[in-house]
Coordinates of C-alpha atoms and ligand atoms in Angstrom, one line a residue:
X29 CA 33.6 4.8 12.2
X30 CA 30.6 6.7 13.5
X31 CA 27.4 8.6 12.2
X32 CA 23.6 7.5 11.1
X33 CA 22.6 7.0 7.8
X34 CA 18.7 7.6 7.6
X35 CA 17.2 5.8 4.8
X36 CA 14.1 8.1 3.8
X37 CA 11.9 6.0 1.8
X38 CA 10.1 7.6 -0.7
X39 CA 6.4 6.9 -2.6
X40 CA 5.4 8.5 -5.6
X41 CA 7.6 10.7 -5.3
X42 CA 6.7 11.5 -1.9
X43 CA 9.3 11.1 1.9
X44 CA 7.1 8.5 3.3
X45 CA 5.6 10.0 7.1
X46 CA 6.9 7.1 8.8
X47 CA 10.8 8.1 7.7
X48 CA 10.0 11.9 8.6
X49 CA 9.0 11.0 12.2
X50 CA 12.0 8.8 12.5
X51 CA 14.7 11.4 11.5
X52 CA 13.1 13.8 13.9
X53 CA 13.5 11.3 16.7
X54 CA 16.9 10.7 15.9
X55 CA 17.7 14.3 16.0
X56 CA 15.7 14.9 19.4
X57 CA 18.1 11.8 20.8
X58 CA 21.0 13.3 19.3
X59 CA 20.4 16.7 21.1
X60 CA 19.8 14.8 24.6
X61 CA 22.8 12.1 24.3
X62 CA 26.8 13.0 25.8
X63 CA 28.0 12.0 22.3
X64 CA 25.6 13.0 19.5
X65 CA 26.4 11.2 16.5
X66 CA 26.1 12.8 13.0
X67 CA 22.9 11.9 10.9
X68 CA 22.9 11.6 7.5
X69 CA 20.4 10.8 5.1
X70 CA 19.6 9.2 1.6
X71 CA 16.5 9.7 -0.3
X72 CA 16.6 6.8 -4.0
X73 CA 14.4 7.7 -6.6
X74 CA 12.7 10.7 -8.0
X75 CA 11.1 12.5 -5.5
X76 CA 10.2 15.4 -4.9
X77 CA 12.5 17.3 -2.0
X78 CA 10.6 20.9 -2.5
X79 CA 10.1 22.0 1.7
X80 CA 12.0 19.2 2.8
X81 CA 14.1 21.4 4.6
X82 CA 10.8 22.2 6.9
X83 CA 10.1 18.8 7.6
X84 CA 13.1 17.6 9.2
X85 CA 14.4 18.8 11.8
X86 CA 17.9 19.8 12.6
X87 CA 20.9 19.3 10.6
X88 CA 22.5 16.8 8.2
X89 CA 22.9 16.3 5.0
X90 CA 20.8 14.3 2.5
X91 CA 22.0 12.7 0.1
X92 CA 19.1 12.1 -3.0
X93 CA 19.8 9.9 -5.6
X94 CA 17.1 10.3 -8.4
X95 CA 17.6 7.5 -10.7
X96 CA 14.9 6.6 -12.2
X97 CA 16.0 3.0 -11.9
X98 CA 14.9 3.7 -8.4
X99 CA 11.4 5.1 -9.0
X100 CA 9.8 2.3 -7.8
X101 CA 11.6 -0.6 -5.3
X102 CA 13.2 -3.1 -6.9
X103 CA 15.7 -5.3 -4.2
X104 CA 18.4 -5.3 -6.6
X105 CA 18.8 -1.8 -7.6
X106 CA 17.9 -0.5 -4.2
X107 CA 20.5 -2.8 -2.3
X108 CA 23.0 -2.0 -5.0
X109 CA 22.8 1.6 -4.3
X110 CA 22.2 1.9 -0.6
X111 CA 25.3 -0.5 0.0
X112 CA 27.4 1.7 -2.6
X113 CA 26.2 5.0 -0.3
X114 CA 26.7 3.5 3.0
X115 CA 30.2 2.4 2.1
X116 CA 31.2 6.0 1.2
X117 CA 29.5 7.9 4.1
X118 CA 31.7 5.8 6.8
X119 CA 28.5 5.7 9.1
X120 CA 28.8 3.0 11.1
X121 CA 24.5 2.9 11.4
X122 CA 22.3 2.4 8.4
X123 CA 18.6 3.1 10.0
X124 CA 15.2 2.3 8.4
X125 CA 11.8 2.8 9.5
X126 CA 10.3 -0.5 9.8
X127 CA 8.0 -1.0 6.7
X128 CA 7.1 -3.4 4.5
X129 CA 10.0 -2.2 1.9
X130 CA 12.7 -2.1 5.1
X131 CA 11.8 -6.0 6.2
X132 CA 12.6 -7.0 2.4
X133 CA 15.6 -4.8 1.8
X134 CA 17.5 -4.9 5.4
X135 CA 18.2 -8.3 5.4
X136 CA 19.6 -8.3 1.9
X137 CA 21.8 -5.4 2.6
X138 CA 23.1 -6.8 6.1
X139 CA 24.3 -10.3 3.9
X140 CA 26.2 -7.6 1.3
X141 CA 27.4 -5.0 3.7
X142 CA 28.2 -7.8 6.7
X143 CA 26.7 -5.7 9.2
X144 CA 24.5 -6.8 12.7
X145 CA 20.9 -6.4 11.2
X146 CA 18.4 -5.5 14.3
X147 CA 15.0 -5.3 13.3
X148 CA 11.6 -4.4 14.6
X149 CA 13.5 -2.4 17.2
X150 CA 10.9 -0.7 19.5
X151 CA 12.6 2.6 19.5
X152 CA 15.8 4.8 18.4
X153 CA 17.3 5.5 21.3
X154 CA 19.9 2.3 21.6
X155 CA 21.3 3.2 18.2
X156 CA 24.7 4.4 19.7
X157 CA 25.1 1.1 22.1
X158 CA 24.6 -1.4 19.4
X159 CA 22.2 -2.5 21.2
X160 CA 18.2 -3.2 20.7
X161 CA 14.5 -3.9 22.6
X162 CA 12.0 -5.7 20.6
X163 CA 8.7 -7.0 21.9
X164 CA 8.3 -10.4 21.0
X165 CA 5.6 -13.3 21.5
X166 CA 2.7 -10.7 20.7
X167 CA 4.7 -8.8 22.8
X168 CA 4.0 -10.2 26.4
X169 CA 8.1 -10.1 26.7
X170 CA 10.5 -7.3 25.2
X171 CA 14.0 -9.1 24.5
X172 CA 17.1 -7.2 23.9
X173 CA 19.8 -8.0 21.3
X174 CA 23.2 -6.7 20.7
X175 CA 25.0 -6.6 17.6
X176 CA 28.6 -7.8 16.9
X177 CA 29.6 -6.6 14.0
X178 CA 30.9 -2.7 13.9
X179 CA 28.2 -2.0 11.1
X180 CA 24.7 -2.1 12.0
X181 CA 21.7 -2.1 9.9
X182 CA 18.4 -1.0 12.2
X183 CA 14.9 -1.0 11.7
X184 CA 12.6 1.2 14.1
X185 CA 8.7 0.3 14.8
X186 CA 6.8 3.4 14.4
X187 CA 6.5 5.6 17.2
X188 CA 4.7 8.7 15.2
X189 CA 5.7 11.9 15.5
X190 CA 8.9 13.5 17.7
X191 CA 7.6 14.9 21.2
X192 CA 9.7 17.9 21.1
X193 CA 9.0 20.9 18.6
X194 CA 11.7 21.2 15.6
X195 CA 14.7 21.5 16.3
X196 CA 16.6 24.7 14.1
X197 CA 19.7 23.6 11.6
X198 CA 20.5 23.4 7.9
X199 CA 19.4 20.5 5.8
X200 CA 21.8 20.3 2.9
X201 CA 20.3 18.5 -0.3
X202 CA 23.1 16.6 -2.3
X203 CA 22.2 15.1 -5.5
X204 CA 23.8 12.1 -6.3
X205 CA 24.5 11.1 -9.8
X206 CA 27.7 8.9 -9.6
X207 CA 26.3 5.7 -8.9
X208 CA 25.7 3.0 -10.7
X209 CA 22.4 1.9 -10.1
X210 CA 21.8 -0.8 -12.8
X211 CA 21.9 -4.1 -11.1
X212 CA 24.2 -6.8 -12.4
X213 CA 21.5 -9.5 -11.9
X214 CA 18.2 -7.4 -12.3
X215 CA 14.8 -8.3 -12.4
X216 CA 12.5 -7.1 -15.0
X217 CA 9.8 -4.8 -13.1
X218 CA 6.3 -6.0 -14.5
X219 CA 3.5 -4.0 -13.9
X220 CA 2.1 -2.3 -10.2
X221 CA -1.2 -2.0 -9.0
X222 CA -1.9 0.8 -7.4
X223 CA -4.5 1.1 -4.2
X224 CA -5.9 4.5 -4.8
X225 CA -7.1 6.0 -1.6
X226 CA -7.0 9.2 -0.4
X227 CA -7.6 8.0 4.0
X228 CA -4.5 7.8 5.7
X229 CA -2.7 4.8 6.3
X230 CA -2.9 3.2 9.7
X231 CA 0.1 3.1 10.0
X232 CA 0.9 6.7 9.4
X233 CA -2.6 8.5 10.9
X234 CA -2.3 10.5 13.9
X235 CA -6.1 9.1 14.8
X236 CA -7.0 6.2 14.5
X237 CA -10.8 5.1 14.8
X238 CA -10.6 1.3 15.3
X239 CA -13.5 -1.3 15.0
X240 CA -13.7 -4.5 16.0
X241 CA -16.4 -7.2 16.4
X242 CA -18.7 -5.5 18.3
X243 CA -19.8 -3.4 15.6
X244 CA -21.5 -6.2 14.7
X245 CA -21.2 -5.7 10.4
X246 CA -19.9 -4.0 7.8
X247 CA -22.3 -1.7 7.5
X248 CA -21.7 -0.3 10.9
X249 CA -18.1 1.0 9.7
X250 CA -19.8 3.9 8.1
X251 CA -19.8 5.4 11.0
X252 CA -16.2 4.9 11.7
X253 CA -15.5 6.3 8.7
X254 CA -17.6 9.7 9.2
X255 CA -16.0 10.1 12.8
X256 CA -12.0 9.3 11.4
X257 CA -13.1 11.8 8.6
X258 CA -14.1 14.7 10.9
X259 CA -11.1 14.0 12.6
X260 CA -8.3 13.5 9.7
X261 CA -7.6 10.0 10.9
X262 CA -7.9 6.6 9.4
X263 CA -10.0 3.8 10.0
X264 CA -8.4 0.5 11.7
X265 CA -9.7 -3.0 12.4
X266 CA -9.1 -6.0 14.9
X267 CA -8.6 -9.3 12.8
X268 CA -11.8 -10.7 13.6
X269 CA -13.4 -8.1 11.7
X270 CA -10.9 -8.6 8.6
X271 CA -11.5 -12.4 9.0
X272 CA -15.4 -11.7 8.3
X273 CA -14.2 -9.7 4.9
X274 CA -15.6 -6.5 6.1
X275 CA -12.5 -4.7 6.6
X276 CA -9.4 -5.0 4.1
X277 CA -5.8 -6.4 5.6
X278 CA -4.2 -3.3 4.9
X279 CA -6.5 -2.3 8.4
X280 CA -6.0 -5.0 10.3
X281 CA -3.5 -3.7 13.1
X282 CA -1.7 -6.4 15.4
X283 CA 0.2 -9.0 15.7
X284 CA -0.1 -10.2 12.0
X285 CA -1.4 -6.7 11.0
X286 CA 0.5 -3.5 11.2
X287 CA 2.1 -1.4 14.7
X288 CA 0.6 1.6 15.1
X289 CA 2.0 4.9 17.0
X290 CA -1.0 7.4 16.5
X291 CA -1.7 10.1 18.9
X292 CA -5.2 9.2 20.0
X293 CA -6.1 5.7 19.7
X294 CA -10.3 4.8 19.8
X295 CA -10.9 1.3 20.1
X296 CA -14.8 0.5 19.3
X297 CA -15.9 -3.0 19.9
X298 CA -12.5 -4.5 20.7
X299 CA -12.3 -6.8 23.6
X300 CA -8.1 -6.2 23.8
X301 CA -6.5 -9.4 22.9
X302 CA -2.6 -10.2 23.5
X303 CA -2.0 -9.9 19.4
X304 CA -4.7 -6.7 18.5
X305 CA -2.6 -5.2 21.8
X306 CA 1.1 -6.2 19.8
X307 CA -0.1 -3.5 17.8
X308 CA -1.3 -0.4 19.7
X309 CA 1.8 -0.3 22.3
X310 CA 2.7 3.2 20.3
X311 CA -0.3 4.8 20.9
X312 CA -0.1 8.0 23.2
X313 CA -4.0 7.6 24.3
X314 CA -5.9 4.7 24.1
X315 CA -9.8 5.3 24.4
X316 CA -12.1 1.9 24.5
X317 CA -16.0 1.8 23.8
X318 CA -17.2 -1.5 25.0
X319 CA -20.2 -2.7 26.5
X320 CA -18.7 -5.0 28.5
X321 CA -17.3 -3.1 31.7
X322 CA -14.7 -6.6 32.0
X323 CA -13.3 -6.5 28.5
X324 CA -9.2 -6.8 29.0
X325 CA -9.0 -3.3 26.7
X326 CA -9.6 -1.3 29.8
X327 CA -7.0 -3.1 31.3
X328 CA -4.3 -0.6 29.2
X329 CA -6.9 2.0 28.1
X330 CA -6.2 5.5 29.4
X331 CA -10.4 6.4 29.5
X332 CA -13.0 3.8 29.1
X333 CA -16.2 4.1 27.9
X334 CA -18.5 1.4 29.6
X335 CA -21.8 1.4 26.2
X336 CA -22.9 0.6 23.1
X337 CA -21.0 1.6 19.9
X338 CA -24.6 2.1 18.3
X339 CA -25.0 4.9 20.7
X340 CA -21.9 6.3 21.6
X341 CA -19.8 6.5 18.4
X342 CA -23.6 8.7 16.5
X343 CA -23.0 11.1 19.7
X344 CA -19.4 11.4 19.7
X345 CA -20.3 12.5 15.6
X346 CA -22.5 14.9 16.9
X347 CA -20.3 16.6 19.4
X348 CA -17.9 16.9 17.0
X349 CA -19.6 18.1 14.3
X350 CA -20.8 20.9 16.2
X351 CA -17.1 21.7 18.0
X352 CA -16.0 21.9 13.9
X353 CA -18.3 24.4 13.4
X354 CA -17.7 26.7 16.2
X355 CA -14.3 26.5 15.4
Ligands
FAD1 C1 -1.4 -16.0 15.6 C2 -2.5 -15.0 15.8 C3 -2.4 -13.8 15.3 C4 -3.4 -12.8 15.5 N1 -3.2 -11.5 15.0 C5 -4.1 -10.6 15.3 C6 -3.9 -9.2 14.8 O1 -2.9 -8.9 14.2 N2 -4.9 -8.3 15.2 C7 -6.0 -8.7 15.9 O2 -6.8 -7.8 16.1 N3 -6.2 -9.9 16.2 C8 -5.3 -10.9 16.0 N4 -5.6 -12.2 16.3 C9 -6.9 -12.5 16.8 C10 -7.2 -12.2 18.2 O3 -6.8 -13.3 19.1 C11 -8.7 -11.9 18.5 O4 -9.4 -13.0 18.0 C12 -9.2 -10.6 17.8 O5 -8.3 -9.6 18.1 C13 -10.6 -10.3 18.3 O6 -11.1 -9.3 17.7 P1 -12.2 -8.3 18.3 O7 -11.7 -7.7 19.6 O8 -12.7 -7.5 17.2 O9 -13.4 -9.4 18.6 P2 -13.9 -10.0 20.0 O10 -12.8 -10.6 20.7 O11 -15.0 -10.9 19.6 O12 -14.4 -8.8 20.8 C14 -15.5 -8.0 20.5 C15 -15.7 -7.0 21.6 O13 -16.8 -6.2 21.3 C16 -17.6 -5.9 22.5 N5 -18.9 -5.6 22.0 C17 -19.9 -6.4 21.5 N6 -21.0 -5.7 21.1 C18 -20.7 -4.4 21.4 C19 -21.4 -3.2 21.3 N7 -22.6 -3.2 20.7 N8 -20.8 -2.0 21.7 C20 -19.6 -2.1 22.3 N9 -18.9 -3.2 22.4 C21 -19.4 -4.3 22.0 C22 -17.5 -7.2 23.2 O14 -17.8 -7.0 24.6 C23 -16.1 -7.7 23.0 O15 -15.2 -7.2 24.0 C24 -4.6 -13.2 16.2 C25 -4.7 -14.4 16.7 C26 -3.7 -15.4 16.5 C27 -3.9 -16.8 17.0

C-alpha cells in the first residue's frame, strides 16, 4: 500500500488556494525524496477544473466527483465519499490542508477508515515516515507523533506557496460518477450565509498587513486597508484588537485565530506575544512597526522599524503609490 491522496477542497466552485499550495509542496518533496510516492487527488463537488492543469504542478491524476450532493460540505456525504475513494485508490496517505472543513471531516474519516489521524502537522515532508511535527503550547515546543496504523489521514498547516517554480507533468482529470454519495444517515442542509468579500483571506494572502493595539482604534485600520490594497494582500489583526470589536474573528491570526504562511508579513502595533507569534511561524519575512524599540516582535522580526504607525504606515502609502505608478 503506497501513494498520497490529496484532498482539494473546493468553494463555490472554486480549488481552495490553500489545497493548490499544498499539492505543489507535495510534488516538490516528491521530486527531492529516494522514493517518491505517487500523488493523487480528489476534488467533491461541482467545481470548476477549467486551467487546473496550470495550477498544479507535476503529475497525478485527479479524481473530481461532481455530485451535487457535494456542492456544499455536509460531514456525512463528504466522509461517505472520500472513505469510498480512498478505499479504491490503495493510497496508504489521505492529506488535507488544515482548514476549518479538514478539522471537522478528518477525524470522522480516521474513526470509518481506521487510519492514524495526524493533524495540524507543521509541514509535508514527514508524510512517507508516518511520522509528524506539530507546535504545541502556543507553540513554545514542537512535539512529534508517529502513527500506528498503515493508513494515515494528515492535515498540513499552511505554509503558502511551493519555493521551487512548477514542476512540468500531465494532470489527468477523471470524473467520477459511480459513487454513491447519498448518506444513509443525512442531515437536511438548512440554509448558508454567505460572507461576501472580495480581500483575501488571511489565511490565503501572500501579504498580510497586520494591526494590532497600537493603532489605537478602528478607525486607524483604514489605512491598513489602503496599504494591503495597493499591495493585493489582506488585512490581519492581533486578538486584542478583535477583543475591542474593531476587527472581525475571521482576522484575528494566532493561537485561537488562524496560522498564516504569507510571503511578507507587516506587523503594525503588535507587541509579539507567545499566542499572536503561534500564528505567524509560516511567514517568509516578518517586518514590525512599533514604537517601542523593546517590544518582543523584534525579537523574530527579520527588519524592524523602531516609530509611530501614524507616521510610518501614511509614508509607506506614499512610497508605494508612487513605485505603482512608475511601474
Ligand atoms: C489562551 C489565549 C489565546 C490567545 N490567542 C491569541 C491569538 O490568537 N492572537 C493574538 O493576537 N493574541 C492572542 N492572545 C492574546 C495575547 O496574549 C495578547 O494579549 C495580544 O496578542 C496582544 O495584542 P497586541 O499586540 O495587539 O496588543 P498589545 O500587547 O497591547 O501591544 C500593542 C503594541 O503596540 C505598540 N504601540 C502602541 N502605540 C503604537 C504606535 N502609535 N505605533 C507603533 N506601535 C505602537 C506597543 O508598543 C505594543 O508593543 C491570546 C491569549 C490567551 C491567554
Amino acid at each position: 500500500m503506497s501513494g498520497i491522496l490529496v484532498f482539494l477542497e473546493q468553494r463555490d466552485g472554486m480549488v481552495r488556494q490553500a489545497s493548490i499550495d499544498l499539492w505543489n509542496r507535495l510534488q516538490e518533496q516528491a521530486a527531492a525524496g529516494a522514493e517518491p510516492q505517487p500523488l493523487s487527488g480528489i476534488i467533491a463537488g461541482p467545481a470548476s477544473t477549467v486551467g487546473i492543469e496550470t495550477m498544479l504542478s507535476g503529475s497525478g491524476t485527479i479524481y473530481h466527483v461532481s455530485s451535487d450532493l457535494l456542492c456544499l460540505y455536509q460531514p456525512e456525504s463528504y466522509t461517505q465519499t472520500l472513505a469510498e475513494l480512498f478505499e479504491r485508490s490503495g493510497c496508504s496517505s489521505l492529506v488535507f490542508a488544515d482548514t476549518a472543513l479538514s478539522r471537522d471531516l478528518a477525524p470522522r474519516l480516521s474513526v470509518r477508515l481506521g487510519a492514524s489521524l495526524l493533524s495540524g502537522c507543521s509541514g509535508p515532508s514527514a508524510i512517507g515516515a508516518g511520522t509528524c511535527m506539530r507546535p504545541v503550547y502556543a507553540a513554545s515546543v514542537v512535539a512529534s507523533f508517529a502513527a500506528e496504523a498503515e493508513r494515515r489521514i494528515y492535515t498540513i498547516s499552511s505554509q503558502g506557496p511551493a519555493a521551487l517554480p512548477r514542476k512540468e507533468g500531465a494532470i489527468v482529470i477523471v470524473p467520477v460518477d459511480d459513487l454513491s454519495c447519498e448518506p444513509s444517515r443525512p442531515s437536511a442542509f438548512a440554509s448558508r450565509i454567505a460572507m461576501t468579500s472580495t480581500k483575501p483571506d488571511v489565511s490565503e494572502a501572500n501579504i498580510i498587513v497586520a494591526g494590532g493595539r497600537g493603532l489605537g482604534s478602528a478607525d486607524a485600520f483604514a489605512m491598513l486597508d489602503e496599504l494591503a490594497g495597493l499591495l493585493g494582500g489582506a488585512v490581519g489583526a492581533s486578538r486584542a484588537v478583535v477583543d475591542e470589536g474593531w476587527r472581525p474573528h475571521s482576522e484575528q491570526i494566532g493561537q485561537t485565530g488562524k496560522t498564516v504562511a504569507p510571503r511578507l508579513y507587516l506587523a503594525c502595533g503588535i507587541s509579539g506575544t507567545v499566542q499572536h507569534l503561534a500564528g505567524t511561524g509560516g511567514a517568509v519575512m516578518l517586518v514590525a512597526i512599533n514604537s517601542d524599540r523593546h517590544a518582543p516582535i523584534f525579537d523574530v522580526a527579520d527588519f524592524g522599524i523602531v516609530g509611530d504607525v501614524h507616521t510610518i504606515i501614511p509614508g509607506l502609502i506614499k512610497e508605494v503609490r508612487e513605485f505603482l505608478k512608475k511601474k
